GROMACS .gro file of C-alpha atoms in nm:
model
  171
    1UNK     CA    1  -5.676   1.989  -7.382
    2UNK     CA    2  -5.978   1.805  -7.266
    3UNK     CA    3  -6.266   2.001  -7.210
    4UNK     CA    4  -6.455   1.971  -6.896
    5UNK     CA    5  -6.786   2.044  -6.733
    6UNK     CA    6  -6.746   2.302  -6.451
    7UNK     CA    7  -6.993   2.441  -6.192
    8UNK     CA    8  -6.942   2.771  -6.280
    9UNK     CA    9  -7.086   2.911  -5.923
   10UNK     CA   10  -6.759   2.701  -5.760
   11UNK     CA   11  -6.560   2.843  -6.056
   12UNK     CA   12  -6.687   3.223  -6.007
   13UNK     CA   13  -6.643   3.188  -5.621
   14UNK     CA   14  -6.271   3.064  -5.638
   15UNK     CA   15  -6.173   3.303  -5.867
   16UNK     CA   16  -6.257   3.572  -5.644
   17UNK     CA   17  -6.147   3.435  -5.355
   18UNK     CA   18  -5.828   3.348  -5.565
   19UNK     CA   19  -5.770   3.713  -5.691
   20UNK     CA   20  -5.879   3.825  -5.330
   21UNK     CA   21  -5.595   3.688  -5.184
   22UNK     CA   22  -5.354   3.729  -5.477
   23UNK     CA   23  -5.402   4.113  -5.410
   24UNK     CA   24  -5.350   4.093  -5.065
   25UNK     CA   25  -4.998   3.842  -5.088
   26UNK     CA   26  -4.899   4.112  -5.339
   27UNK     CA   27  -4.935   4.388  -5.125
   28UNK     CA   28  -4.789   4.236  -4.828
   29UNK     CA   29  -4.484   4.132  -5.001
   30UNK     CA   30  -4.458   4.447  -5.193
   31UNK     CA   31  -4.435   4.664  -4.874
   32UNK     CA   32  -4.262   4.400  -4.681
   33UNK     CA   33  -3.981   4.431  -4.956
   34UNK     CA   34  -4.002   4.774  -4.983
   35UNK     CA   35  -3.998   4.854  -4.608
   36UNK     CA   36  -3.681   4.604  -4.651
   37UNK     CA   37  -3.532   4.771  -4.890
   38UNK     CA   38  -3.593   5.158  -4.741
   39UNK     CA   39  -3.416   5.009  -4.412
   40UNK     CA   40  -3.094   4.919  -4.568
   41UNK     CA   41  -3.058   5.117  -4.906
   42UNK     CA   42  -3.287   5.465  -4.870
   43UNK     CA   43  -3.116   5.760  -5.001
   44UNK     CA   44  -3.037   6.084  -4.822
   45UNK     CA   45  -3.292   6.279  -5.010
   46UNK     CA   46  -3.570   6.097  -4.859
   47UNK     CA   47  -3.687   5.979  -5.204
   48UNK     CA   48  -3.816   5.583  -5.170
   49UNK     CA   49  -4.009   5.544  -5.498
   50UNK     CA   50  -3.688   5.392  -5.702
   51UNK     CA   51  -3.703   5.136  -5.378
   52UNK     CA   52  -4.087   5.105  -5.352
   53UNK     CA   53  -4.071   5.021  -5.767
   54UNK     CA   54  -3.830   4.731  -5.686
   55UNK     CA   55  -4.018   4.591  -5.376
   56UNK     CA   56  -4.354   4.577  -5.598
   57UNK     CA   57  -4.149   4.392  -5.884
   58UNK     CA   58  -4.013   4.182  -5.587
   59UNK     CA   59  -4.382   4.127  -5.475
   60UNK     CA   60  -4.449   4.020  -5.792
   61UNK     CA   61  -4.192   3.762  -5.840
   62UNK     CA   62  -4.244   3.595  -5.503
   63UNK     CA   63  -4.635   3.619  -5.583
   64UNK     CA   64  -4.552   3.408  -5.923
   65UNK     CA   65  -4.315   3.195  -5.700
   66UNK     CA   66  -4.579   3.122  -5.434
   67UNK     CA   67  -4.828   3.071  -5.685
   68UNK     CA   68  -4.665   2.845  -5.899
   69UNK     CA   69  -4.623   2.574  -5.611
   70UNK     CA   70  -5.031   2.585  -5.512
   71UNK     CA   71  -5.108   2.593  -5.922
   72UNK     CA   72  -5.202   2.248  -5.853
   73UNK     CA   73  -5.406   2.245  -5.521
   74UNK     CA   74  -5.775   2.110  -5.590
   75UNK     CA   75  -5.909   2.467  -5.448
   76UNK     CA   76  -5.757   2.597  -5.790
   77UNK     CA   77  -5.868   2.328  -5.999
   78UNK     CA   78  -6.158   2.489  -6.181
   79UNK     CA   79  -5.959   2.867  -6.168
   80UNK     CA   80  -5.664   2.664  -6.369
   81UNK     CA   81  -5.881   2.450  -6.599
   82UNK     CA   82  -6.016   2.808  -6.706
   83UNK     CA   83  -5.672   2.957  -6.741
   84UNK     CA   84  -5.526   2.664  -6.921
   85UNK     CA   85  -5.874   2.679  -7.163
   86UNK     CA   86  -5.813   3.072  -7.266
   87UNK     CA   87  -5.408   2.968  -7.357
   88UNK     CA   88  -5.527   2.706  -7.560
   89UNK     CA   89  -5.799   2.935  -7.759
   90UNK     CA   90  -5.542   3.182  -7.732
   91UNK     CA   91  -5.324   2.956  -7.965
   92UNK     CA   92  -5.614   2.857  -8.210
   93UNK     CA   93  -5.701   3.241  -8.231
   94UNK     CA   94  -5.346   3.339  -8.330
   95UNK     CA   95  -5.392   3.109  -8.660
   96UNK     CA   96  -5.774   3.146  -8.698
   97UNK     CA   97  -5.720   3.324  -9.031
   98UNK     CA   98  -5.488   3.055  -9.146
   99UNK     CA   99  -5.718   2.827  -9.053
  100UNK     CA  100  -6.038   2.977  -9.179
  101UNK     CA  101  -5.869   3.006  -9.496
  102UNK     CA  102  -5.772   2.665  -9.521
  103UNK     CA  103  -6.142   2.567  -9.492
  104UNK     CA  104  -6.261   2.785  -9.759
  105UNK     CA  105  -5.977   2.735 -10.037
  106UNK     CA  106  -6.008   2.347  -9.989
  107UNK     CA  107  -6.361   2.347 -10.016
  108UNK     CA  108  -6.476   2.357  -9.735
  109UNK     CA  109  -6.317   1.952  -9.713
  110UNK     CA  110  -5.981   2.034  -9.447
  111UNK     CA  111  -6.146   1.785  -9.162
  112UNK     CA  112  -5.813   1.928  -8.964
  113UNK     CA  113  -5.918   2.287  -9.001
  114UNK     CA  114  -6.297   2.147  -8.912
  115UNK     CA  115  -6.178   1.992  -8.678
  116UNK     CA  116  -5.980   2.304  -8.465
  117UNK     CA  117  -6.265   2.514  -8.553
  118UNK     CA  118  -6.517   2.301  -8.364
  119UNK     CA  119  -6.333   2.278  -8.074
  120UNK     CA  120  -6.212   2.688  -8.049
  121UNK     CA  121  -6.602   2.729  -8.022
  122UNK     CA  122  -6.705   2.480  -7.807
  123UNK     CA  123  -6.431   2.594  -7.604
  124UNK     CA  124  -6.526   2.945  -7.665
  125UNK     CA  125  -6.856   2.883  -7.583
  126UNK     CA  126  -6.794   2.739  -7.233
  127UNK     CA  127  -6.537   3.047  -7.185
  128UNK     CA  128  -6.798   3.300  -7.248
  129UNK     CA  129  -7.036   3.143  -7.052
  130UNK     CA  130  -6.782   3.081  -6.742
  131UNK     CA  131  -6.667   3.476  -6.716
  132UNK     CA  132  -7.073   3.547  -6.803
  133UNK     CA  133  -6.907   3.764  -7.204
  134UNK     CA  134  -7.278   3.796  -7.302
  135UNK     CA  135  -7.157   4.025  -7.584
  136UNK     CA  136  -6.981   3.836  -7.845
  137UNK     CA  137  -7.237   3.488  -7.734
  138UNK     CA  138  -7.464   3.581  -8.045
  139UNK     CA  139  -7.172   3.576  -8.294
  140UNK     CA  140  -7.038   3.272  -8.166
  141UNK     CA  141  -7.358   3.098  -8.200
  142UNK     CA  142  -7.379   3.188  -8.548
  143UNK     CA  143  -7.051   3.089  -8.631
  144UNK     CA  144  -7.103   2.736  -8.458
  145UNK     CA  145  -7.442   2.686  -8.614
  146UNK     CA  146  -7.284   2.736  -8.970
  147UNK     CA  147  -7.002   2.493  -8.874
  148UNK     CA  148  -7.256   2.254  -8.744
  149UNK     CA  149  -7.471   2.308  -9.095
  150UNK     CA  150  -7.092   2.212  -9.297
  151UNK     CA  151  -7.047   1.929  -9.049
  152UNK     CA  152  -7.404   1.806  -9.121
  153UNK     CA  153  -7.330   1.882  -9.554
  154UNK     CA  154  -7.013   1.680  -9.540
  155UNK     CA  155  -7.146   1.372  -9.341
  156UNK     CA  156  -6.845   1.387  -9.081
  157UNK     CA  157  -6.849   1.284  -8.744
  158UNK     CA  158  -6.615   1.535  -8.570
  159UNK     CA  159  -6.613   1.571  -8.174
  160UNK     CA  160  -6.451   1.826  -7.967
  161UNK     CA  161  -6.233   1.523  -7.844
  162UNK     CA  162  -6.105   1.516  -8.179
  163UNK     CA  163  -5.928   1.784  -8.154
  164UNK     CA  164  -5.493   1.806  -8.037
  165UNK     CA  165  -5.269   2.063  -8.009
  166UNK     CA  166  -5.046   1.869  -8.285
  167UNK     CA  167  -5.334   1.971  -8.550
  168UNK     CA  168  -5.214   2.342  -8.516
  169UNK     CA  169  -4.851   2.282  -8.668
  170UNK     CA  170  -4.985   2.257  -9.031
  171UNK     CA  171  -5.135   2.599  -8.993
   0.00000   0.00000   0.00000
């Protein structure tokens, strides 16, 4: 995955607008369902929460369903650029230790391992920054300043656009 420069003002304001009316499907379908459901199936005792429960999970499903076909609309294009950039940090954190232990047993000479590394925290970086994670920015500039300082002692040339998804198999 490419990473891209987003206005993070547009970015803020259709993610709230996106969850806004995320909540509001889901509720609407949920008692739409459950009304539904209470009409043709309610029990005697006057107890609705076992059909409720299933209109909410139905909610949910047709929420998913819904959302999967506007994924793509250009209103969501900065919301799903952001989603699609936490997966794929998602992935390089599941095998960070791998990977920052490939680094330091070669070394410090695994360009691969450089190479995924400098990418998670540019990536990283922009993530933070995006959903305004102040907390964990100071650490992260640490750790990209010390990659930076390697990069700079080894004499590579290693771009986030180096990086593929293919480079995680090894790891």
């Amino acid at each position: 995955m490419k990473l891209l420069q987003i206005d993070k003002v547009r970015y803020r304001k259709h993610l709230n607008m996106a969850s806004v009316v995320a909540t509001a499907v889901l509720i609407v379908f949920a008692l739409i369902y459950g009304q539904i459901l209470i009409h043709f199936f309610a029990p005697a005792d006057g107890n609705n929460f076992k059909l409720n429960l299933v209109g909410v999970i139905l909610g949910v499903i047709s929420l998913l369903v819904v959302f999967n076909q506007i994924r793509h609309h250009p209103y969501l294009t900065e919301v799903m650029y952001v989603w699609d950039l936490k997966q794929a940090n998602n992935q390089i954190y599941r095998k960070l230790h791998k990977i920052k232990s490939a680094l330091s047993a070669s070394d410090n000479t695994n360009i691969d391992a450089i190479t995924i590394l400098n990418y998670y925290y540019a990536a990283s970086k922009q993530q933070y920054n995006l959903d305004n994670n102040t907390l964990t920015m100071d650490s992260l500039t640490a750790d990209i300043a010390k990659l930076d300082n390697l990069i700079a002692e080894k004499n590579l040339t290693i771009s986030v656009d180096d990086y593929h998804q293919d480079l995680l198999k090894q790891f």
